[in-house]
PDB file of C-alpha atoms in Angstrom:
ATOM      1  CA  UNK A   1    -107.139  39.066 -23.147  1.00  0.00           C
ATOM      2  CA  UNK A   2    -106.033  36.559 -20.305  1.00  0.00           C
ATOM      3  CA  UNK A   3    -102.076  36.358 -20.231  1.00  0.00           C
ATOM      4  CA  UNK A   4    -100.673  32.281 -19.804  1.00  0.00           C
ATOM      5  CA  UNK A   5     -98.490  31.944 -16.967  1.00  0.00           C
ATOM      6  CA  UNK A   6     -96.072  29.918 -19.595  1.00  0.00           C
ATOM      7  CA  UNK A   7     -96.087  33.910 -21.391  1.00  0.00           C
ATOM      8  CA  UNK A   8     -95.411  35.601 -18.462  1.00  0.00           C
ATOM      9  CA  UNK A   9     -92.795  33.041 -17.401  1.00  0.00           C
ATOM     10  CA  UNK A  10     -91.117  33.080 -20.919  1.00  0.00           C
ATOM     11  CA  UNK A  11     -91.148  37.141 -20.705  1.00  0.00           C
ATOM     12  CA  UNK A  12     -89.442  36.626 -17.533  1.00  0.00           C
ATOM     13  CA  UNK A  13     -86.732  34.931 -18.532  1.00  0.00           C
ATOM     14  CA  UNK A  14     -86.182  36.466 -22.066  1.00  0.00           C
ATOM     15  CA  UNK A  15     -85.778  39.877 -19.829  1.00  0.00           C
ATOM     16  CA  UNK A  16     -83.243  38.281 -17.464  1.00  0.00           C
ATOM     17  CA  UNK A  17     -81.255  36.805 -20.383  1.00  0.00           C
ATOM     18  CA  UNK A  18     -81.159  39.930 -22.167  1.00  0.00           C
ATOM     19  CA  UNK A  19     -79.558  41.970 -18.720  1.00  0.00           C
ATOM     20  CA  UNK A  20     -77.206  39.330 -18.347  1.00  0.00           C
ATOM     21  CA  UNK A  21     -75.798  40.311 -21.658  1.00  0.00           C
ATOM     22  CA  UNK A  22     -76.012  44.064 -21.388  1.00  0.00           C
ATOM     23  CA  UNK A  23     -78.601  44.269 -23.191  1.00  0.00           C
ATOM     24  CA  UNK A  24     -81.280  46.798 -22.778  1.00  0.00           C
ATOM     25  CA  UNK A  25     -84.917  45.284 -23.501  1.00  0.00           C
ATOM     26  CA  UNK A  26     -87.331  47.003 -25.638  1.00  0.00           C
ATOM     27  CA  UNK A  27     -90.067  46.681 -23.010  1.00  0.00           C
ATOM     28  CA  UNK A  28     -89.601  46.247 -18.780  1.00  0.00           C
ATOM     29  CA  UNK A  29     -92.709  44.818 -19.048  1.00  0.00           C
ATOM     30  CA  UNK A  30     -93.660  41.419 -20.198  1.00  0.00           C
ATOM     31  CA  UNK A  31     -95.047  39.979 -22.788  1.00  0.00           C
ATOM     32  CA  UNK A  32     -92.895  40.702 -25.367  1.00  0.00           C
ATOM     33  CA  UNK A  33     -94.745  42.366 -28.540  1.00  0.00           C
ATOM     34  CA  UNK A  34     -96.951  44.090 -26.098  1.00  0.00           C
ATOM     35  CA  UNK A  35     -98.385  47.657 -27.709  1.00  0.00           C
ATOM     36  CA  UNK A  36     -96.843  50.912 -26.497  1.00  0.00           C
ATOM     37  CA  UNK A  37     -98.202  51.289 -22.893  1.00  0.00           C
ATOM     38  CA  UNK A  38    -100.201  54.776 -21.479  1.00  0.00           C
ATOM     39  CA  UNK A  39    -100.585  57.053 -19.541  1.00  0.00           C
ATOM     40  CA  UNK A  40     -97.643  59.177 -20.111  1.00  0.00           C
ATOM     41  CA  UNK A  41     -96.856  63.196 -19.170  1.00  0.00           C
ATOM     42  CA  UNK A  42     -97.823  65.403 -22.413  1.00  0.00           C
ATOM     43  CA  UNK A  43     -97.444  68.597 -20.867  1.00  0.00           C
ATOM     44  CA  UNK A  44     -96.903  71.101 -23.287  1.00  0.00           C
ATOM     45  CA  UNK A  45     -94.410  73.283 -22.021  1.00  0.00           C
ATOM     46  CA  UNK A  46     -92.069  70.543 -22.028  1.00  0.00           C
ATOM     47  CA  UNK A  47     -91.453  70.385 -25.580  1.00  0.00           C
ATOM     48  CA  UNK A  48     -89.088  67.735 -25.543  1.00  0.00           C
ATOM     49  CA  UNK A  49     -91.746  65.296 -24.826  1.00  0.00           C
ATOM     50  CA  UNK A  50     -93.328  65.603 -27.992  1.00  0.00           C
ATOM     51  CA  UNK A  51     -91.865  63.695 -31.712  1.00  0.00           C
ATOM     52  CA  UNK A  52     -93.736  66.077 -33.514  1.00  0.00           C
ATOM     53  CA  UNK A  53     -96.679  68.769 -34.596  1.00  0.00           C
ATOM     54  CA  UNK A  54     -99.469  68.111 -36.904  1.00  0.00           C
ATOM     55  CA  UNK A  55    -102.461  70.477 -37.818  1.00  0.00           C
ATOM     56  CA  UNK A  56    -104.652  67.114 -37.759  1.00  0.00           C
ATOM     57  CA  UNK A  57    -106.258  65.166 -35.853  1.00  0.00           C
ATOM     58  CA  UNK A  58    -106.978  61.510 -36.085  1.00  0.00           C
ATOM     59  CA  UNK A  59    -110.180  62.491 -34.946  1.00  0.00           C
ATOM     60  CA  UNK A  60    -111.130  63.891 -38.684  1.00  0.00           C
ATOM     61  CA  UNK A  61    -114.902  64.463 -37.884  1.00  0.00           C
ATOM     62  CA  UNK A  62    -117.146  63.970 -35.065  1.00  0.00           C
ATOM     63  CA  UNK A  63    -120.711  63.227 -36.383  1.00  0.00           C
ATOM     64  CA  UNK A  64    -122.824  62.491 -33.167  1.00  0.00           C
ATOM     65  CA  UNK A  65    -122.254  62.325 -29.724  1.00  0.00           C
ATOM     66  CA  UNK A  66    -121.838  58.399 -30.154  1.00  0.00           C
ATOM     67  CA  UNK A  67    -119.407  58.400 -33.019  1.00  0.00           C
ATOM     68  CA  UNK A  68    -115.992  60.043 -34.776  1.00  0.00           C
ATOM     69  CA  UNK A  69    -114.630  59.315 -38.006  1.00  0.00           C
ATOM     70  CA  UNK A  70    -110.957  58.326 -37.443  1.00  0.00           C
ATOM     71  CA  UNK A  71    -108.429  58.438 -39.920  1.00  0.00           C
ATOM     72  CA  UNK A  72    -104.472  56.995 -38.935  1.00  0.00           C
ATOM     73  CA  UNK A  73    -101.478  59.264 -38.788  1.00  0.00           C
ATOM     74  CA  UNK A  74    -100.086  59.267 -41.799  1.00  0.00           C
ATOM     75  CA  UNK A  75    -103.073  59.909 -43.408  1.00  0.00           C
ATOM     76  CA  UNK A  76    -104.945  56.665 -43.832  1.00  0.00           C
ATOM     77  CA  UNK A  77    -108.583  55.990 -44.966  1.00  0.00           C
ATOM     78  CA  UNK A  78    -111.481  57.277 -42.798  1.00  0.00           C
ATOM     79  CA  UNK A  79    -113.225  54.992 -40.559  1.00  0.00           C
ATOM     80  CA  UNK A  80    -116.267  55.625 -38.671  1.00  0.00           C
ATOM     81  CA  UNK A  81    -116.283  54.293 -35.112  1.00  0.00           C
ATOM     82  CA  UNK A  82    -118.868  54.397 -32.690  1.00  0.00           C
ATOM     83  CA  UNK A  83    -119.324  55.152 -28.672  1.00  0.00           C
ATOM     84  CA  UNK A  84    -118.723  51.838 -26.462  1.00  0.00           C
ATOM     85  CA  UNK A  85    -117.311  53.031 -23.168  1.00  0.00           C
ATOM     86  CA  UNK A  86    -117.349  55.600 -21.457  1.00  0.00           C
ATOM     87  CA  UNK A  87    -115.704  56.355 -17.430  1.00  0.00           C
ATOM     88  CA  UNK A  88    -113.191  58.351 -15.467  1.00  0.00           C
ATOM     89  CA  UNK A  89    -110.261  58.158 -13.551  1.00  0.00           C
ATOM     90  CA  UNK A  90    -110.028  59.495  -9.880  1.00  0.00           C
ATOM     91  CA  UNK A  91    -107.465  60.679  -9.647  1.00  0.00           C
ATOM     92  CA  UNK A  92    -106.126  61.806 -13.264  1.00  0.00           C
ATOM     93  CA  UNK A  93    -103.984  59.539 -15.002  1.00  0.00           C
ATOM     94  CA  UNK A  94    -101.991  61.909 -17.461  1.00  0.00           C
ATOM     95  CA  UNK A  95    -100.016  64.912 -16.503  1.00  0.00           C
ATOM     96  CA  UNK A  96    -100.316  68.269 -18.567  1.00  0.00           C
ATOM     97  CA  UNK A  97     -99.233  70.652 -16.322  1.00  0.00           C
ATOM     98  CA  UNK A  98    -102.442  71.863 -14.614  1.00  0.00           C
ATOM     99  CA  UNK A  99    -102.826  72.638 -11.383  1.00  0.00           C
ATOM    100  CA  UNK A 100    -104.571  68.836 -10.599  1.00  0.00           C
ATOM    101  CA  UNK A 101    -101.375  67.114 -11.649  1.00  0.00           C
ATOM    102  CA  UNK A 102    -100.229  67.235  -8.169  1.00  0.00           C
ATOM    103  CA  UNK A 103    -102.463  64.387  -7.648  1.00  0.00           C
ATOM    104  CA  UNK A 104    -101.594  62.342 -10.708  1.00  0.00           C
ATOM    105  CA  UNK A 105     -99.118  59.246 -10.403  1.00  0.00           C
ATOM    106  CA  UNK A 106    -101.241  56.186  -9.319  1.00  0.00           C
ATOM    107  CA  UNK A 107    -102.173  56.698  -6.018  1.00  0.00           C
ATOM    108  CA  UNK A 108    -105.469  54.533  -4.645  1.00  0.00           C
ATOM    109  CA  UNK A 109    -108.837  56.201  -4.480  1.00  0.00           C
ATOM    110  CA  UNK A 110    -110.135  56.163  -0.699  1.00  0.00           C
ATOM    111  CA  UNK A 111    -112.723  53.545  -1.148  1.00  0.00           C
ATOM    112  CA  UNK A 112    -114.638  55.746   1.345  1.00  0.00           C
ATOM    113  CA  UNK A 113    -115.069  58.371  -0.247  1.00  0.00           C
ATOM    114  CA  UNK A 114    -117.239  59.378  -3.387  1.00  0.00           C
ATOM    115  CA  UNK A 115    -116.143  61.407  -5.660  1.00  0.00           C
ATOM    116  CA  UNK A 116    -117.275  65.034  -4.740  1.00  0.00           C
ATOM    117  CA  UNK A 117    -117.334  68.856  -6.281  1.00  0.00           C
ATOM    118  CA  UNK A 118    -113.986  70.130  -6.155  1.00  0.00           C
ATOM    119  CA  UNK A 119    -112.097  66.925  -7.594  1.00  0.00           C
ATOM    120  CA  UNK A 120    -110.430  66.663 -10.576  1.00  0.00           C
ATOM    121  CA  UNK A 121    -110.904  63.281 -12.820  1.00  0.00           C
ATOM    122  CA  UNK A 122    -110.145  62.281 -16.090  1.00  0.00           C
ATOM    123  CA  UNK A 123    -112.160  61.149 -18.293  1.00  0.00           C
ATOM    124  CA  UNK A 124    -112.211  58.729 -20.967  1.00  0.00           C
ATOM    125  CA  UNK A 125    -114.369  58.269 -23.989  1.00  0.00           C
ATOM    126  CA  UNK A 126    -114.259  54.776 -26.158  1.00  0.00           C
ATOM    127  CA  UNK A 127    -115.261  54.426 -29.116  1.00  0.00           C
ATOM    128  CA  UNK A 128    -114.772  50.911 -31.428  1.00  0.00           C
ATOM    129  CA  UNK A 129    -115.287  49.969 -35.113  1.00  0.00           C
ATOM    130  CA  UNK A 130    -117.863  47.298 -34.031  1.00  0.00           C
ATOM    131  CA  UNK A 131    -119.642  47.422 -30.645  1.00  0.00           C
ATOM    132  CA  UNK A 132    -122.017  45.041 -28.836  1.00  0.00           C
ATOM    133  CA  UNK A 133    -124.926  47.377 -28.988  1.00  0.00           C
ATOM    134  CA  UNK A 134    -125.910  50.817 -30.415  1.00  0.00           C
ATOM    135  CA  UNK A 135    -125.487  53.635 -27.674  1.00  0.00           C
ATOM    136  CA  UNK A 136    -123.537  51.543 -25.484  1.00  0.00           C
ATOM    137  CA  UNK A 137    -122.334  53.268 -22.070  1.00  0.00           C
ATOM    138  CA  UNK A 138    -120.340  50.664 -20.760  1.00  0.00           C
ATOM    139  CA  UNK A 139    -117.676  51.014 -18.103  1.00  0.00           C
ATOM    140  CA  UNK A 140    -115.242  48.257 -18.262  1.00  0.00           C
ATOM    141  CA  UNK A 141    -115.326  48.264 -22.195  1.00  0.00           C
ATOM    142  CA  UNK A 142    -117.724  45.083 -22.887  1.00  0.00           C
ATOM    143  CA  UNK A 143    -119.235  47.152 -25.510  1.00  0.00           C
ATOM    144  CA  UNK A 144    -115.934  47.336 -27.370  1.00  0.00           C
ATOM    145  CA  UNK A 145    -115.577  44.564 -29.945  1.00  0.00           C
ATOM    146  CA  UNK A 146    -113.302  44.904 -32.529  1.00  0.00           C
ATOM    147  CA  UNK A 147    -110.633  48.041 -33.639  1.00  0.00           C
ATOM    148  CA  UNK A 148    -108.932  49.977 -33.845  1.00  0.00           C
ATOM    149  CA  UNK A 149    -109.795  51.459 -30.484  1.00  0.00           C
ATOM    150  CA  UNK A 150    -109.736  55.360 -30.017  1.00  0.00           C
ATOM    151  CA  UNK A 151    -109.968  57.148 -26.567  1.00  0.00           C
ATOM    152  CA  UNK A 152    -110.680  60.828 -26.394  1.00  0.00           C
ATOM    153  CA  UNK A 153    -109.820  62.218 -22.960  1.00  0.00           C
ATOM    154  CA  UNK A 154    -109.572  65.536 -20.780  1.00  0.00           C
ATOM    155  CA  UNK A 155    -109.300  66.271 -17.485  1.00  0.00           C
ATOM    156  CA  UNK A 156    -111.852  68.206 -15.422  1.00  0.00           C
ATOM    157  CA  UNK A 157    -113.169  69.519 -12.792  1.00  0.00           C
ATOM    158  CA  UNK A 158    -115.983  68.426 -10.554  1.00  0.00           C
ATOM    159  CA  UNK A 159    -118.581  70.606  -9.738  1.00  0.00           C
ATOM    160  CA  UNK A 160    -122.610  70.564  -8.281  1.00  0.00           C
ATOM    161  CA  UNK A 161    -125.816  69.617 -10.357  1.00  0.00           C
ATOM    162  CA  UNK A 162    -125.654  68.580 -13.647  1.00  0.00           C
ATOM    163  CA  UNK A 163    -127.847  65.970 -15.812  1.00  0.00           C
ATOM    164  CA  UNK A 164    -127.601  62.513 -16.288  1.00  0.00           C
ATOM    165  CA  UNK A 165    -124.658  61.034 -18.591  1.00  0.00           C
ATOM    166  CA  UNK A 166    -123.360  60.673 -21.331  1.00  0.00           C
ATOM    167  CA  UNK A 167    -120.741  63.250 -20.927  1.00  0.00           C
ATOM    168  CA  UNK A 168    -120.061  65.281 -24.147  1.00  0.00           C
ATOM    169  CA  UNK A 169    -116.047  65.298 -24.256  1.00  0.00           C
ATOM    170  CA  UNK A 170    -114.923  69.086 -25.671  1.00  0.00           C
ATOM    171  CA  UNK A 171    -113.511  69.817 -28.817  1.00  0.00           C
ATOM    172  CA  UNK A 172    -110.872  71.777 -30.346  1.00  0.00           C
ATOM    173  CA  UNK A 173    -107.367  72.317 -30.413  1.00  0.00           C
ATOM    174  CA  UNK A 174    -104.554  71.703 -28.950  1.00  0.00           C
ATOM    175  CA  UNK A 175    -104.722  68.013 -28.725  1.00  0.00           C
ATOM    176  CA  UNK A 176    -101.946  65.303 -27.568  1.00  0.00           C
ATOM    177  CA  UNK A 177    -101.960  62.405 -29.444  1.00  0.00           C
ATOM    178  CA  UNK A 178    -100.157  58.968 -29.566  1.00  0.00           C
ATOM    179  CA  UNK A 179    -100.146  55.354 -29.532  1.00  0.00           C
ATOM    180  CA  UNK A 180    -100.354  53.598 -26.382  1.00  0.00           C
ATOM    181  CA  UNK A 181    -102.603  51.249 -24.263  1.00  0.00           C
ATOM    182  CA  UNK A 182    -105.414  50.769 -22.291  1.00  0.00           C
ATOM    183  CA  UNK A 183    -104.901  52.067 -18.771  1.00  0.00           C
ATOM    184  CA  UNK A 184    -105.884  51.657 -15.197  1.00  0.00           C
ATOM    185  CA  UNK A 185    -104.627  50.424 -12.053  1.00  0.00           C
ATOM    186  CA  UNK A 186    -101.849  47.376 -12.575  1.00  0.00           C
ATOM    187  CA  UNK A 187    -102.401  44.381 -10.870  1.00  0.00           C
ATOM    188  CA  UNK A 188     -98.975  43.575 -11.619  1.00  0.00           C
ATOM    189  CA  UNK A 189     -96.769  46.432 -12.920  1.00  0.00           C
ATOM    190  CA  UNK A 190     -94.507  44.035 -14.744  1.00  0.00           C
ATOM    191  CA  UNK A 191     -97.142  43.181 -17.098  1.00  0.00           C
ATOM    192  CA  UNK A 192     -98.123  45.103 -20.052  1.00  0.00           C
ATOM    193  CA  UNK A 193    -101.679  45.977 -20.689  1.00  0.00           C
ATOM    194  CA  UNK A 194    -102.712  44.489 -23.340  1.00  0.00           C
ATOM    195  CA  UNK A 195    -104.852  46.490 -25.742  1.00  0.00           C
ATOM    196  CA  UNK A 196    -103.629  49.130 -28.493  1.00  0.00           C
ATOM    197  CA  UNK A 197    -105.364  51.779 -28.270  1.00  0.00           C
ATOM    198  CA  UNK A 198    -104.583  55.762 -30.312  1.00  0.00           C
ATOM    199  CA  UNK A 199    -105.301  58.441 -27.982  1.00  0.00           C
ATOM    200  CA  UNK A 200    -106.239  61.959 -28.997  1.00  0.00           C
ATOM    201  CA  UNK A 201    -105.872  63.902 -25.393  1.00  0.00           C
ATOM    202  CA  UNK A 202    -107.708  67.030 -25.067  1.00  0.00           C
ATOM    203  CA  UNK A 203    -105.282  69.950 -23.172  1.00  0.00           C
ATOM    204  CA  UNK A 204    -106.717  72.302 -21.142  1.00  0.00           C
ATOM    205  CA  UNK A 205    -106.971  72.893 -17.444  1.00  0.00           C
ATOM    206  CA  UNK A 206    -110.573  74.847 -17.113  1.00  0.00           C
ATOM    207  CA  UNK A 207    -112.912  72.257 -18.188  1.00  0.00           C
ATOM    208  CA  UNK A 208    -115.624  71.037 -15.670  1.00  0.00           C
ATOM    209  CA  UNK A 209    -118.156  68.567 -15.579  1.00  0.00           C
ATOM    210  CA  UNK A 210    -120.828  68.477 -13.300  1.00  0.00           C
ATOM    211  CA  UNK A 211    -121.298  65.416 -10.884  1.00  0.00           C
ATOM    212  CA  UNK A 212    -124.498  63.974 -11.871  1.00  0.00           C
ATOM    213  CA  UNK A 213    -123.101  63.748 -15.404  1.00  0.00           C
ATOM    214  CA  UNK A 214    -120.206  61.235 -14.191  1.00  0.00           C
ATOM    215  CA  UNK A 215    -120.459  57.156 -15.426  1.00  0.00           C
ATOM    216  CA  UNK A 216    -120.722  55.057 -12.675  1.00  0.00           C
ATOM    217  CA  UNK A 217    -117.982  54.709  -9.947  1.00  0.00           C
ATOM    218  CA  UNK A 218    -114.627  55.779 -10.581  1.00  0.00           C
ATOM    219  CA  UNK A 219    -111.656  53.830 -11.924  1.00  0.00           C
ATOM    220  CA  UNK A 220    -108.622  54.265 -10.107  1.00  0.00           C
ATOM    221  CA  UNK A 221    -105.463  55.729 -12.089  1.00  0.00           C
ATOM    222  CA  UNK A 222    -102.352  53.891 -13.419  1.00  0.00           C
ATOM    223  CA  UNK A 223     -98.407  55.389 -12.712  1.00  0.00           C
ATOM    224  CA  UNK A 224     -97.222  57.609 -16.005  1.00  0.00           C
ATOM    225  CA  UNK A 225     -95.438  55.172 -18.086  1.00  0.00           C
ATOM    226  CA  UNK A 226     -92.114  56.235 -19.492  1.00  0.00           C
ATOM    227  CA  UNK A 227     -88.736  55.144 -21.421  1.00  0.00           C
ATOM    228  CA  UNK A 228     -89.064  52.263 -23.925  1.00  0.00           C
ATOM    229  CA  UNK A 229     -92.670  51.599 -22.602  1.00  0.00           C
ATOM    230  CA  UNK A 230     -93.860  54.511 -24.484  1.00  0.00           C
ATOM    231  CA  UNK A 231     -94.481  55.438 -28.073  1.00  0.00           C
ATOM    232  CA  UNK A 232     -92.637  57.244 -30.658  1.00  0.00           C
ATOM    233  CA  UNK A 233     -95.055  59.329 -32.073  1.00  0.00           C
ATOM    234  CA  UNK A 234     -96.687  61.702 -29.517  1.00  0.00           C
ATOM    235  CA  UNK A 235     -97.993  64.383 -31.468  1.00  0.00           C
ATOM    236  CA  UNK A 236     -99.070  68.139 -30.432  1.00  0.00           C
ATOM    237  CA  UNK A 237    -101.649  68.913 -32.603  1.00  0.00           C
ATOM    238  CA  UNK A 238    -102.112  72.814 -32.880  1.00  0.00           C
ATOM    239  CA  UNK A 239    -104.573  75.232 -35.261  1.00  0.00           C
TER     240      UNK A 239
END
């Protein structure tokens, strides 16, 4: 979605109009009516980060490995989407209080160095209500057509050996989930990314994956978002 400089300018100025009047703008980000922006901390055992628990998922049912059936909180219709994207963040990108959130925040990946056994990355799985092409394992979501867009994630682990991708992301419960964006590494941090996307976050600090399993080269990781840049409905989902 390409941003107008005549948006961003208008954004600009709406936000400085609105602090000269005391106000206190929805978003610090610009444009306005951008979608609730991610990563953000869901650490459990902080309680007051989460607006509520549910005992389901908007993941209802996971078919395959390339598709989910999703069904919107409250309970909406079931939709089946299917597997466009698939890649990981080095470092991680949302905070749950494991021992690897030391790391998370936004820093740069040392362009040096390859990602090696003993890291911990994130990683995210896309999946689309129409994609370009069936078992698409895209990296930079090309694949992705049309939504509503749903990323699984979790955090792992690198170790030795492996396969060859995809990675299978793990199931069960608990699960964080909310409304947000997509993510990555700002260009500018006073502009919102622009896709909506509903996360369902997998929690859990022993997963692993091995390294010949990873997608491609890693994406770099975005700063936790926070205040009026994040949803309203983050959601621990429990048995």
């Amino acid at each position: 979605m390409k941003l107008t400089k005549a948006t961003c300018l208008g954004g600009t100025l709406l936000l400085a109009a609105m602090a000269a009047r005391g106000a206190r703008p929805l978003l610090v980000c610009s444009p306005a009516g951008s979608p609730p922006q991610s990563p953000r901390n869901v650490d459990p055992g902080q309680s007051s980060l989460y607006n509520g628990r549910s005992s389901t998922s908007i993941v209802s049912k996971i078919p395959s490995r390339d598709s989910i059936v999703y069904r919107s909180r409250p309970e909406g219709p079931e939709l089946t989407l299917l597997r466009c994207d698939q890649h990981y963040h080095f470092p991680i990108e949302t905070p749950q209080g494991c021992p690897a959130d030391r790391a998370a925040g936004g820093k740069p990946v040392p362009a040096a160095r390859p990602t090696q056994p003993g890291d911990w990355i994130e990683v995210h799985t896309v999946y689309a209500a129409v994609v370009s092409r069936k078992d698409c394992l895209d990296e930079n979501l090309k694949c992705c057509l049309v939504g509503p867009f749903v990323v699984r994630g979790f955090s792992a682990k690198v170790t030795s050996g492996g396969n060859v991708p995809p990675i299978i992301p793990p199931i069960g419960r608990p699960l964080a989930e909310w409304s947000g964006s997509n993510t990555g590494p700002d260009q500018d941090p006073k502009i919102c990314k622009p896709l909506a996307v509903q996360w369902s976050f997998q929690l859990g600090c022993g997963f692993e994956v091995p390294l010949k399993e990873l997608p491609g080269k890693p994406h770099g990781a975005r700063p936790v978002q926070s205040g009026d840049l994040v949803s309203k409905d983050l959601t621990l989902v429990v048995k």
